[in-house]
mmCIF file of C-alpha atoms in Angstrom:
data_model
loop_
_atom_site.group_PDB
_atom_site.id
_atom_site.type_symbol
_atom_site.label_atom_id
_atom_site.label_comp_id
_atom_site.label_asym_id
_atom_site.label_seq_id
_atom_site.Cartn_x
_atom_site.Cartn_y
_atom_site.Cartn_z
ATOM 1 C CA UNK A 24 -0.932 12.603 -30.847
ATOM 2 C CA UNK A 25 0.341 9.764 -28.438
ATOM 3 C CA UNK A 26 -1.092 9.435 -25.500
ATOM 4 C CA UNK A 27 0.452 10.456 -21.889
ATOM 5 C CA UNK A 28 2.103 8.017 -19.629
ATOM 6 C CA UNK A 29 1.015 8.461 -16.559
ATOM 7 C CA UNK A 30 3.712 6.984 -14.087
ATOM 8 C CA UNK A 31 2.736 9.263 -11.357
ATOM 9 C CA UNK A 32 1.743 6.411 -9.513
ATOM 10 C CA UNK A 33 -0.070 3.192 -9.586
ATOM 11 C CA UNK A 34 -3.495 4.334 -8.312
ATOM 12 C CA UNK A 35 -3.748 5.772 -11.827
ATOM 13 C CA UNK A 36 -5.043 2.342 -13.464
ATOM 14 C CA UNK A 37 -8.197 1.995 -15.056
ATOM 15 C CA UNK A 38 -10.785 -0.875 -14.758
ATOM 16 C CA UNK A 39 -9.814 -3.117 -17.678
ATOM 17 C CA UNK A 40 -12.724 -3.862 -20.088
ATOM 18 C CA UNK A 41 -13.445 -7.669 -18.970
ATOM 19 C CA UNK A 42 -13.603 -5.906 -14.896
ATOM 20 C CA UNK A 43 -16.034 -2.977 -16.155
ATOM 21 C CA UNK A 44 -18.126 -5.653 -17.392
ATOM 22 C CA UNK A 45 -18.182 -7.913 -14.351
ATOM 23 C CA UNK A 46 -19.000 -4.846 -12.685
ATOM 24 C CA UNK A 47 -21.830 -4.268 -14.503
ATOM 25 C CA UNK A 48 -23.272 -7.734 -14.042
ATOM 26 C CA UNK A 49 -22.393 -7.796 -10.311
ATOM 27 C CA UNK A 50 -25.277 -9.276 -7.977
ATOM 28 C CA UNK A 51 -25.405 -6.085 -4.983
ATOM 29 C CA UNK A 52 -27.382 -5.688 -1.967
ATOM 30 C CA UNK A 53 -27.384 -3.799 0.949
ATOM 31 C CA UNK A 54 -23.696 -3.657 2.108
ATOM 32 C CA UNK A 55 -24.214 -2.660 5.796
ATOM 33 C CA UNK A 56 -27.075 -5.540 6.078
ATOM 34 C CA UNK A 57 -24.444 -8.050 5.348
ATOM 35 C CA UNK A 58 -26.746 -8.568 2.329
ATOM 36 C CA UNK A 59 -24.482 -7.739 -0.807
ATOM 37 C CA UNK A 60 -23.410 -11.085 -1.863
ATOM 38 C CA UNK A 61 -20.376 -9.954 -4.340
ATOM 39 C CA UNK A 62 -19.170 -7.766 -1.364
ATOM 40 C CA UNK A 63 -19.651 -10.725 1.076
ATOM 41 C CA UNK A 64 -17.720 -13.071 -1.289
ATOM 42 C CA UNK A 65 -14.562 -10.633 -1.552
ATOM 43 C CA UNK A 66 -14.560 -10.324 2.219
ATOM 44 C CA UNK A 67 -14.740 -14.367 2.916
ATOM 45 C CA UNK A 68 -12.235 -14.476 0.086
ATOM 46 C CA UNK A 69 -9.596 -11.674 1.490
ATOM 47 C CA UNK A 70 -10.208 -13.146 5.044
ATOM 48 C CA UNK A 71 -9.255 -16.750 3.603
ATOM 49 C CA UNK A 72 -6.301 -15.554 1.680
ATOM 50 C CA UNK A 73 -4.938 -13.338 4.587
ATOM 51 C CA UNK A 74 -5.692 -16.330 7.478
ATOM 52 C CA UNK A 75 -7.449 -14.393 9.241
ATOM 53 C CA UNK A 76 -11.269 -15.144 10.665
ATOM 54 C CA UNK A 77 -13.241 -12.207 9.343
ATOM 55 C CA UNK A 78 -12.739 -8.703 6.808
ATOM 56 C CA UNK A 79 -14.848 -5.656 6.035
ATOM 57 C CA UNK A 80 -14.506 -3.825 3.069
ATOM 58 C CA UNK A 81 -13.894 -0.198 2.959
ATOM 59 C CA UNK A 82 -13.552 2.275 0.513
ATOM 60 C CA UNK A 83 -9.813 2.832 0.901
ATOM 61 C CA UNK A 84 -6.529 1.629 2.683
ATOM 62 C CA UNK A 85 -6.277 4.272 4.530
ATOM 63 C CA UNK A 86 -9.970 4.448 6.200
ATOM 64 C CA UNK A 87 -8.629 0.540 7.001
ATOM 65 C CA UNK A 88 -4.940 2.002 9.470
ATOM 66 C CA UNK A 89 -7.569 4.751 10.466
ATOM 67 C CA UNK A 90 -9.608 1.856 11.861
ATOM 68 C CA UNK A 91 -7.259 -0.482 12.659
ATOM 69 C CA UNK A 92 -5.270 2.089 15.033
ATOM 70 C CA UNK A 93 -8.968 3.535 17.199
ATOM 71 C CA UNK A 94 -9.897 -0.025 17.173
ATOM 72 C CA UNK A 95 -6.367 -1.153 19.345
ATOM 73 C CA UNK A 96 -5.524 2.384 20.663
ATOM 74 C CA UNK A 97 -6.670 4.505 23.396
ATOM 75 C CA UNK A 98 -5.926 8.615 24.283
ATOM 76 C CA UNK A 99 -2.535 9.433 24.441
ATOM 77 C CA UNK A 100 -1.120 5.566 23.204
ATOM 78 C CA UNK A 101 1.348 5.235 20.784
ATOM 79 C CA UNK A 102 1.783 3.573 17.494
ATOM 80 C CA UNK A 103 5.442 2.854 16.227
ATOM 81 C CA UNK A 104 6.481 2.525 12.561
ATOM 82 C CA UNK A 105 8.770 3.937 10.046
ATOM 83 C CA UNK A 106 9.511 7.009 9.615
ATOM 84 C CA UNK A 107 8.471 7.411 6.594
ATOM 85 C CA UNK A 108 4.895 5.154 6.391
ATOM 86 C CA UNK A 109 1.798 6.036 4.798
ATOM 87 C CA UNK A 110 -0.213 7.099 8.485
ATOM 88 C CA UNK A 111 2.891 9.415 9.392
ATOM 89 C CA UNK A 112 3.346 11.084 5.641
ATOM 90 C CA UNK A 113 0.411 11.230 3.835
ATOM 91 C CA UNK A 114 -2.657 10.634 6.211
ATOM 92 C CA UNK A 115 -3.517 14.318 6.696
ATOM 93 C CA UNK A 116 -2.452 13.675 11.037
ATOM 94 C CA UNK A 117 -5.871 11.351 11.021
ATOM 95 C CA UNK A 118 -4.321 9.160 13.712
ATOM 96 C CA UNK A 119 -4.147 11.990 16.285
ATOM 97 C CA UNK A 120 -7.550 14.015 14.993
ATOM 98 C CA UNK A 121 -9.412 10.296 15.437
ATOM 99 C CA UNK A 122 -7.439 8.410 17.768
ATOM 100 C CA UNK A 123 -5.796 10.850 19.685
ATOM 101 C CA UNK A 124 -2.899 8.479 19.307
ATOM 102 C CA UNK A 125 1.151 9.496 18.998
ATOM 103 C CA UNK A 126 3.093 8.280 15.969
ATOM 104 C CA UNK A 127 6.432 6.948 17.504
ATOM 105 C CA UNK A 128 8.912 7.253 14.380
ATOM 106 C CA UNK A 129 11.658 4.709 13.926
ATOM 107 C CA UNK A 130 14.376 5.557 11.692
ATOM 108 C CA UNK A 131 14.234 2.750 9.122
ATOM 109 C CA UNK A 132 16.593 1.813 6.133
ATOM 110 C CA UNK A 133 14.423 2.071 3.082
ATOM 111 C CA UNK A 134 11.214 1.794 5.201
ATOM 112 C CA UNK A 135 12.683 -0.569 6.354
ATOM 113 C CA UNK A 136 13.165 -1.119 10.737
ATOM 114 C CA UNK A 137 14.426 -4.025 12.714
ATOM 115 C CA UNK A 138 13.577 -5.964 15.681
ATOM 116 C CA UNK A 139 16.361 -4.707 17.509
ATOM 117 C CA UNK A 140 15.574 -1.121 16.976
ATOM 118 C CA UNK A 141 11.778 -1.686 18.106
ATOM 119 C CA UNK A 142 13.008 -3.394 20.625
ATOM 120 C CA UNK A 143 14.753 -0.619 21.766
ATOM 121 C CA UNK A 144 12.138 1.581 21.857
ATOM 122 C CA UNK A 145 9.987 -0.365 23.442
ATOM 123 C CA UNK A 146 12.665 -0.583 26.404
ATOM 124 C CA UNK A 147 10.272 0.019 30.075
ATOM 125 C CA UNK A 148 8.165 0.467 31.535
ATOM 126 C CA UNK A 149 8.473 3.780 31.442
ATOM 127 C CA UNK A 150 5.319 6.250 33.022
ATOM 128 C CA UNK A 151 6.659 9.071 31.659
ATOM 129 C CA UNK A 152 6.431 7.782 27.862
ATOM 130 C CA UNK A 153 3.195 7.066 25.856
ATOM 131 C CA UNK A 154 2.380 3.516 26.302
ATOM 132 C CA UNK A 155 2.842 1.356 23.207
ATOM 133 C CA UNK A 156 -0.003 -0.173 21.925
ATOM 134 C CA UNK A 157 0.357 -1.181 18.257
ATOM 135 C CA UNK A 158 3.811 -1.440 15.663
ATOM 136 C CA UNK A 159 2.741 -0.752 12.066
ATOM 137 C CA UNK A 160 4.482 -2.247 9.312
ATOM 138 C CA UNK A 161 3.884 -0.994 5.682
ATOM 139 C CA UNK A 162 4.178 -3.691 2.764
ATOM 140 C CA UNK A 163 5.994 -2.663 0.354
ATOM 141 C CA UNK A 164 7.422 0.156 1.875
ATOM 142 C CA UNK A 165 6.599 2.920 -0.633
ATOM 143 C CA UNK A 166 9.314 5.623 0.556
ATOM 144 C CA UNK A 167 11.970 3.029 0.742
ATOM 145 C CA UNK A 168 11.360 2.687 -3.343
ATOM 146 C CA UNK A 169 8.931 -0.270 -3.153
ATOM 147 C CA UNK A 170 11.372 -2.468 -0.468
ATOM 148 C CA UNK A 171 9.731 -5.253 0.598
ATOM 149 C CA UNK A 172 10.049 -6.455 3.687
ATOM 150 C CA UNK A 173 11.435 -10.407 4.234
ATOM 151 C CA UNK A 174 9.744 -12.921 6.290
ATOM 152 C CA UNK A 175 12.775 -12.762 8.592
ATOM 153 C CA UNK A 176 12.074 -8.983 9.425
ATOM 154 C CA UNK A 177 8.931 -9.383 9.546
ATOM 155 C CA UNK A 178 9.033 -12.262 12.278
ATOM 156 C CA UNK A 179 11.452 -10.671 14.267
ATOM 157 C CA UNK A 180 9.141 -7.287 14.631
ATOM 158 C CA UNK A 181 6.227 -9.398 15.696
ATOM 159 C CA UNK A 182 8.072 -11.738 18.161
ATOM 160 C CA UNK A 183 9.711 -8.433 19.578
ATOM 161 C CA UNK A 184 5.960 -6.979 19.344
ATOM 162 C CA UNK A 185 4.179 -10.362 21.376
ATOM 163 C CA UNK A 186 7.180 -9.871 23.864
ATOM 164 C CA UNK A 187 6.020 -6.756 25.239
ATOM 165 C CA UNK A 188 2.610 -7.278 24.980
ATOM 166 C CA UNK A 189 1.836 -5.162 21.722
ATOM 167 C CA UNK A 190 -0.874 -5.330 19.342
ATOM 168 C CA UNK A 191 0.551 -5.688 15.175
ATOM 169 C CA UNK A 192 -0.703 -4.380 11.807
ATOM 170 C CA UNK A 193 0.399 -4.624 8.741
ATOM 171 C CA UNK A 194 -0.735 -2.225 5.704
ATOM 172 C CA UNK A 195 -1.104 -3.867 3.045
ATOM 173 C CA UNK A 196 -0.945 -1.325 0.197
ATOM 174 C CA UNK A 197 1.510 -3.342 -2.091
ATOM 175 C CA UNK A 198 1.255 -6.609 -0.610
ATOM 176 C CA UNK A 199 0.749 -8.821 -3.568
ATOM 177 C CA UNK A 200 3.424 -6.476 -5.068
ATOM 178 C CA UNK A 201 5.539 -8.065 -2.178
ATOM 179 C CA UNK A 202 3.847 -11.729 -2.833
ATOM 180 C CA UNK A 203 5.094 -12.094 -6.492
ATOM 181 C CA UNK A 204 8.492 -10.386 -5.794
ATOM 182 C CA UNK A 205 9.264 -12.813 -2.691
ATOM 183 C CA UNK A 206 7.765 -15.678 -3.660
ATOM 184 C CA UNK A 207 5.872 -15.562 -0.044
ATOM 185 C CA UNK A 208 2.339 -16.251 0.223
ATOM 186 C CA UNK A 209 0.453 -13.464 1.955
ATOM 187 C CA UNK A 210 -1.187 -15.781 4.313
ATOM 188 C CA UNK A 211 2.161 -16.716 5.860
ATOM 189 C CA UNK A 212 3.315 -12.596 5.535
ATOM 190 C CA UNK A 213 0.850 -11.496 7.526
ATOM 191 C CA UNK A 214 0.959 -14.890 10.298
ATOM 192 C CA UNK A 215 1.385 -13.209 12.880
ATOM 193 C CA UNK A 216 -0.246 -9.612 12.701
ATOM 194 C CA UNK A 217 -3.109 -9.399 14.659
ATOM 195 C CA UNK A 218 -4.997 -6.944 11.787
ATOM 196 C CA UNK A 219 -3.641 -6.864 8.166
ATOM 197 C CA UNK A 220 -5.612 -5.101 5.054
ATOM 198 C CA UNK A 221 -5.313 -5.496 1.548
ATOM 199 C CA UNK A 222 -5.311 -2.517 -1.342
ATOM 200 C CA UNK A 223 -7.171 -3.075 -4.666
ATOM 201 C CA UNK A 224 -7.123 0.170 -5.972
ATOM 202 C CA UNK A 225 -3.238 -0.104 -6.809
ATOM 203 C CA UNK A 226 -1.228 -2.596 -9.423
ATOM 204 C CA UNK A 227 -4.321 -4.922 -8.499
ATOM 205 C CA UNK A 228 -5.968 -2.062 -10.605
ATOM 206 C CA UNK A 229 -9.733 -1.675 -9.062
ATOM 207 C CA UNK A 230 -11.305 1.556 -8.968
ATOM 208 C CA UNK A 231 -11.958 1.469 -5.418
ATOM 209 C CA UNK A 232 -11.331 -0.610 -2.127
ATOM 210 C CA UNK A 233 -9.265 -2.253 0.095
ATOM 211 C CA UNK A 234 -10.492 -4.744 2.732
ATOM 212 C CA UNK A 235 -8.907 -5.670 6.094
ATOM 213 C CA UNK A 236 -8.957 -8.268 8.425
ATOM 214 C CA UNK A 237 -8.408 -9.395 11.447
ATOM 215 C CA UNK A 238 -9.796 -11.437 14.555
ATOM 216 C CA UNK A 239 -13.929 -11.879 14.685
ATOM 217 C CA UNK A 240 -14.301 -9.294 17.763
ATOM 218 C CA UNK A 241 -12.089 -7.000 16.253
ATOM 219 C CA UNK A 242 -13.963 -6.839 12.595
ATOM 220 C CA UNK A 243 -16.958 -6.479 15.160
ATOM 221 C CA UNK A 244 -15.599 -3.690 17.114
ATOM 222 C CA UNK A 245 -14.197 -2.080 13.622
ATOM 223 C CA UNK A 246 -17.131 -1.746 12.289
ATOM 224 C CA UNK A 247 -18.870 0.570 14.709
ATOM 225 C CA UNK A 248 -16.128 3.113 13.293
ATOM 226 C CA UNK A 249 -16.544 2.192 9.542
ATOM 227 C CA UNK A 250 -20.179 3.699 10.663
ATOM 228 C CA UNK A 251 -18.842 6.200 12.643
ATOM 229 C CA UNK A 252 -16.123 7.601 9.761
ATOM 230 C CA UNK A 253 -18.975 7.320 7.015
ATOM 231 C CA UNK A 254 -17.337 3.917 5.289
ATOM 232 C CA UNK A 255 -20.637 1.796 5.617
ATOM 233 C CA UNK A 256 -21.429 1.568 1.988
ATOM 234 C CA UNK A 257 -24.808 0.581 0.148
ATOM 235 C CA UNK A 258 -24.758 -1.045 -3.058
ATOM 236 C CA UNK A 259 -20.821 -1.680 -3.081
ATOM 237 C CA UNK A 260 -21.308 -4.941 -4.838
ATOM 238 C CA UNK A 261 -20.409 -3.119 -7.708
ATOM 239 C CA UNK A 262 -17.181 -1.824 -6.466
ATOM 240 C CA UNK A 263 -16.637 -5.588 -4.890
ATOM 241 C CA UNK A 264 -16.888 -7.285 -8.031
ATOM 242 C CA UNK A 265 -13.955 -5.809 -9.243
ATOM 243 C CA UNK A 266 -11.841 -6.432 -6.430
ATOM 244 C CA UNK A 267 -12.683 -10.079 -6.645
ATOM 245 C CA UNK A 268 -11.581 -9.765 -10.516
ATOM 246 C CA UNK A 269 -8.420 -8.602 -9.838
ATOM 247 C CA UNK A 270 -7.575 -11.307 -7.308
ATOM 248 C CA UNK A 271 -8.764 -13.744 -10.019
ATOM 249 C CA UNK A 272 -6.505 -11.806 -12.855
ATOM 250 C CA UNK A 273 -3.847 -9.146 -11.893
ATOM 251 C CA UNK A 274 -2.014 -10.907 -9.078
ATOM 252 C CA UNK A 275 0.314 -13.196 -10.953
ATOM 253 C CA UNK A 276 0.618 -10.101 -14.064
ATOM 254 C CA UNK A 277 2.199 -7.683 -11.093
ATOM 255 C CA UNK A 278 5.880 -9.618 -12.812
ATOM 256 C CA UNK A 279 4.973 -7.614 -15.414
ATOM 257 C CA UNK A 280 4.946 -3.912 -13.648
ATOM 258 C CA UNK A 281 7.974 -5.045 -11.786
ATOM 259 C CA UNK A 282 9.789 -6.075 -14.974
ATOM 260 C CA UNK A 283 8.765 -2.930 -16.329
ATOM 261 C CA UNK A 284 10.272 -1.234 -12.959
ATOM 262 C CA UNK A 285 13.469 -2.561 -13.346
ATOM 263 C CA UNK A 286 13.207 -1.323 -17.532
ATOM 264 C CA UNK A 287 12.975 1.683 -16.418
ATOM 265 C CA UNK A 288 15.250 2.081 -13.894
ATOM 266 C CA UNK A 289 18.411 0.376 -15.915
ATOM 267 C CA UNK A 290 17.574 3.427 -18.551
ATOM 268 C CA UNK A 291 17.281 6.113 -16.374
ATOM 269 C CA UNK A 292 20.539 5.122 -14.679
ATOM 270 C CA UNK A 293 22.363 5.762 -17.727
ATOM 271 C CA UNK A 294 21.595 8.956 -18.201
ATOM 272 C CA UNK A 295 23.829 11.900 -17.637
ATOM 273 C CA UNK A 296 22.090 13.796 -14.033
ATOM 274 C CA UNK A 297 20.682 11.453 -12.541
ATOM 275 C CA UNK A 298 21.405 8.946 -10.228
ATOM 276 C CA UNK A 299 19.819 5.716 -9.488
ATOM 277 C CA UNK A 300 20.838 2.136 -8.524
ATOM 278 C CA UNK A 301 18.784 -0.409 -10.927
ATOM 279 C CA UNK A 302 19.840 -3.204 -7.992
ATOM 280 C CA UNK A 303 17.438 -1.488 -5.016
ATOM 281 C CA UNK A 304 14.243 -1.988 -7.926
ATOM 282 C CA UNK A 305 12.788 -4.982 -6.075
ATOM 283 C CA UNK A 306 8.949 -4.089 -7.096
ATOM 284 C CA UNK A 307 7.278 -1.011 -9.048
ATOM 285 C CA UNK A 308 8.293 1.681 -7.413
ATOM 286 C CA UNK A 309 11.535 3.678 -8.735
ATOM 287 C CA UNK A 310 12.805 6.616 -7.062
ATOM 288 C CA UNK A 311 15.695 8.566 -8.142
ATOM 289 C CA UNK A 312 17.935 11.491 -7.463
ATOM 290 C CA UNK A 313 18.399 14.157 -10.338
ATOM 291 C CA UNK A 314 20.650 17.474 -10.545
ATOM 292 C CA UNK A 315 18.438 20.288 -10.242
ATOM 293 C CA UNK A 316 14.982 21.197 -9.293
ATOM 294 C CA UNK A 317 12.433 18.188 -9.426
ATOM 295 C CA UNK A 318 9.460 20.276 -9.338
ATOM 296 C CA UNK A 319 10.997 21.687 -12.896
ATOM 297 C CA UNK A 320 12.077 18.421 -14.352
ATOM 298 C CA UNK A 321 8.853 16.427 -13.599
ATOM 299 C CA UNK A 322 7.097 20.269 -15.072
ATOM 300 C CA UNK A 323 9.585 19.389 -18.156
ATOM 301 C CA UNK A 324 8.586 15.716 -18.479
ATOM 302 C CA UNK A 325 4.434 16.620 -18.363
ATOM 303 C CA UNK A 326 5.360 18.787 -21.411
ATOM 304 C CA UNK A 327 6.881 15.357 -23.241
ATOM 305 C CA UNK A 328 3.748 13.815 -22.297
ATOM 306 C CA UNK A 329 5.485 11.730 -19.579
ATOM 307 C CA UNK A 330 3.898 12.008 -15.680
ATOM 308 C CA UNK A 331 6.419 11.202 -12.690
ATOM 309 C CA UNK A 332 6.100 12.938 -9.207
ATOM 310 C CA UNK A 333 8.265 15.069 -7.557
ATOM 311 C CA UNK A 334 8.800 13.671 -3.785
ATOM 312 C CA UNK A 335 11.472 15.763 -2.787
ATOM 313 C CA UNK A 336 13.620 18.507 -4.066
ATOM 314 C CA UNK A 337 15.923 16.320 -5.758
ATOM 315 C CA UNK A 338 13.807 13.352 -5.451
ATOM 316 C CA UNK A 339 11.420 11.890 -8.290
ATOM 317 C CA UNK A 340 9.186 8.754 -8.173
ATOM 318 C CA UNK A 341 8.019 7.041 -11.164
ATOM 319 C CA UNK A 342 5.295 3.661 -11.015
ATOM 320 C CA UNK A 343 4.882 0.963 -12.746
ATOM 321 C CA UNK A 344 1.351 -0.399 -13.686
ATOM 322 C CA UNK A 345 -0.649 -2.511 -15.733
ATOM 323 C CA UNK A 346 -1.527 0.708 -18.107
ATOM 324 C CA UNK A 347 1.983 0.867 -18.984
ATOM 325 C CA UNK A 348 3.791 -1.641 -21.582
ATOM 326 C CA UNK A 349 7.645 -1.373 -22.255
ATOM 327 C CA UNK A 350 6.700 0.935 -25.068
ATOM 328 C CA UNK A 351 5.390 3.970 -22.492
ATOM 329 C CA UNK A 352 8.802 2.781 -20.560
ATOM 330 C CA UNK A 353 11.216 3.170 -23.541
ATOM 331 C CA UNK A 354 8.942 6.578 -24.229
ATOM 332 C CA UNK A 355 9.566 7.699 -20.611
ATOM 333 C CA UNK A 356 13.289 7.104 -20.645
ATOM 334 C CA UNK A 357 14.239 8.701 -24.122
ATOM 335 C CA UNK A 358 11.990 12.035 -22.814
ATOM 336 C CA UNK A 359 14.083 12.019 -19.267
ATOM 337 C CA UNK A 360 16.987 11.670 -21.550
ATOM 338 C CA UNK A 361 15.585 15.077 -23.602
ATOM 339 C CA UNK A 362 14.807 16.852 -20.361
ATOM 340 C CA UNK A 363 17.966 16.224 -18.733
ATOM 341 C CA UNK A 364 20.443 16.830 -21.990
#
């Protein structure tokens, strides 16, 4: 029996053999002690490669916008972003239960919003609106279908941002996705964000972790609520060690996932009830429209031995990863193709 391909999404890699055994061999000590030297090296590293003066790592990306936002926000403030990014969709309302914060949605193109339109909304002062405190940017944008946001849109958010005195943050979740797509070092991505973090448990494919970073007296200030949400960590050496691997050995092979991507999509597009432009495939992500139910066709596909995920009624989302070789692709396409006929 063949087994599954799991394109549900990218969090779905496994440690690779060579990263189990690092793990194994990694030199730990006690994390919140600063004494952990494999988890000190991936922070100095992720600091270095982001530009920014210090980074604390945590066990996921989304303990690190938790952070970032009750670090920079106060009662009532608000945070804008897209409406369609990770804290808004799929952070279980953490930003108002922690922070006590307001999510101001702006109505992006592909997760995608502009300078003008933030600039817009940050039109005041206004006392009757929430004051603005911090404009989160998610990179790639996973609802837009893994868009990835140029440098120009990305400057022109920030210089809006530093115009009216508001703090920036980028998440990070698919950021090297973004690096080997645009040819942009992260470093110069994330210039001009006061707080950026970087995923590791994605196409980077670590079992755990994500580290962000910022200014000194912010990491200092952030980690009084790594304590305070139960992030402070013991022995996470082990977990670090792996993170460091990737950076050493799955950054430049993300090509590969996005090549795969772009497989994947040009098949699926020519199949009869669906519909999907290959051209909007900038990264791993492919979403894509069907006729019919998607709960039932992705219920269809799991019976073919193919995993996707249903996002909508009519929506479906399929990820590349470094589990999956143009085999599982060609194996995922002919079984759509069987579903759908």
């Amino acid at each position: 029996m063949q087994e599954p391909i799991d394109l549900f999404s990218d969090t779905r890699t496994k440690p690779t053999k060579a990263m189990r055994e690092v793990m194994a061999t990694a030199l730990v000590g006690d994390e919140q002690v600063f004494e952990d030297p494999s988890v000190n090296e991936l922070c100095a590293r992720t600091a270095d490669l982001l530009g920014k003066e210090r980074a604390m790592f945590l066990p996921s990306g989304t303990m690190c916008n938790q952070i970032a936002i009750a670090v920079r926000c106060r009662l009532g403030e608000a945070v804008y972003l897209d409406c369609t990014a990770h804290p808004l969709t799929a952070e279980a309302g953490g930003p108002a239960a922690l922070a006590g914060v307001i999510l101001a949605a702006l109505p992006g193109e592909r997760g995608v919003f502009t300078g003008p339109q933030l600039e817009a909304a940050l039109a005041g002062p206004n006392r009757n609106k929430p004051r603005a405190r911090l404009v989160s940017v998610e990179q790639t944008s996973n609802f837009g279908g893994g868009r990835v946001w140029r440098l120009d849109e990305l400057d022109a958010v920030c210089s809006v941002a530093a115009k009216a005195g508001v703090g920036t943050h980028m998440d990070g979740a698919r950021l090297m996705n973004a690096v080997v797509a645009s040819g942009v070092p992260a470093g110069r991505q994330v210039r001009d964000f006061d707080t950026c973090w970087l995923d590791f448990s994605k196409g980077l494919g670590a079992p755990v972790g994500a580290v962000l970073a910022g200014s000194a007296d912010f990491i200092e200030e952030a980690w009084r609520f790594k304590q305070m949400l139960g992030g402070a960590m013991r022995q996470a050496g082990i977990l670090a060690a792996a993170c460091t691997y990737a950076l050493d050995h799955h950054v430049e092979r993300l090509a590969e996932d996005h090549e795969n991507a772009r497989r994947l999509a040009d098949g699926l597009a020519t199949i009869k009830g669906i519909t999907l432009d290959p051209a909007t495939i900038e990264t791993n992500l492919v979403f894509f429209e069907i006729e019919g139910d998607a709960q039932s066709f992705v219920k269809a596909l799991a019976k073919e031995g193919i995993r996707m995920g249903a996002m909508g009624a009519r929506i479906v989302r399929a990820v590349t990863h470094l589990d999956i070789d143009k085999a599982g692709i060609d194996r995922a396409i002919a079984a759509a193709a069987r579903v759908l006929a």
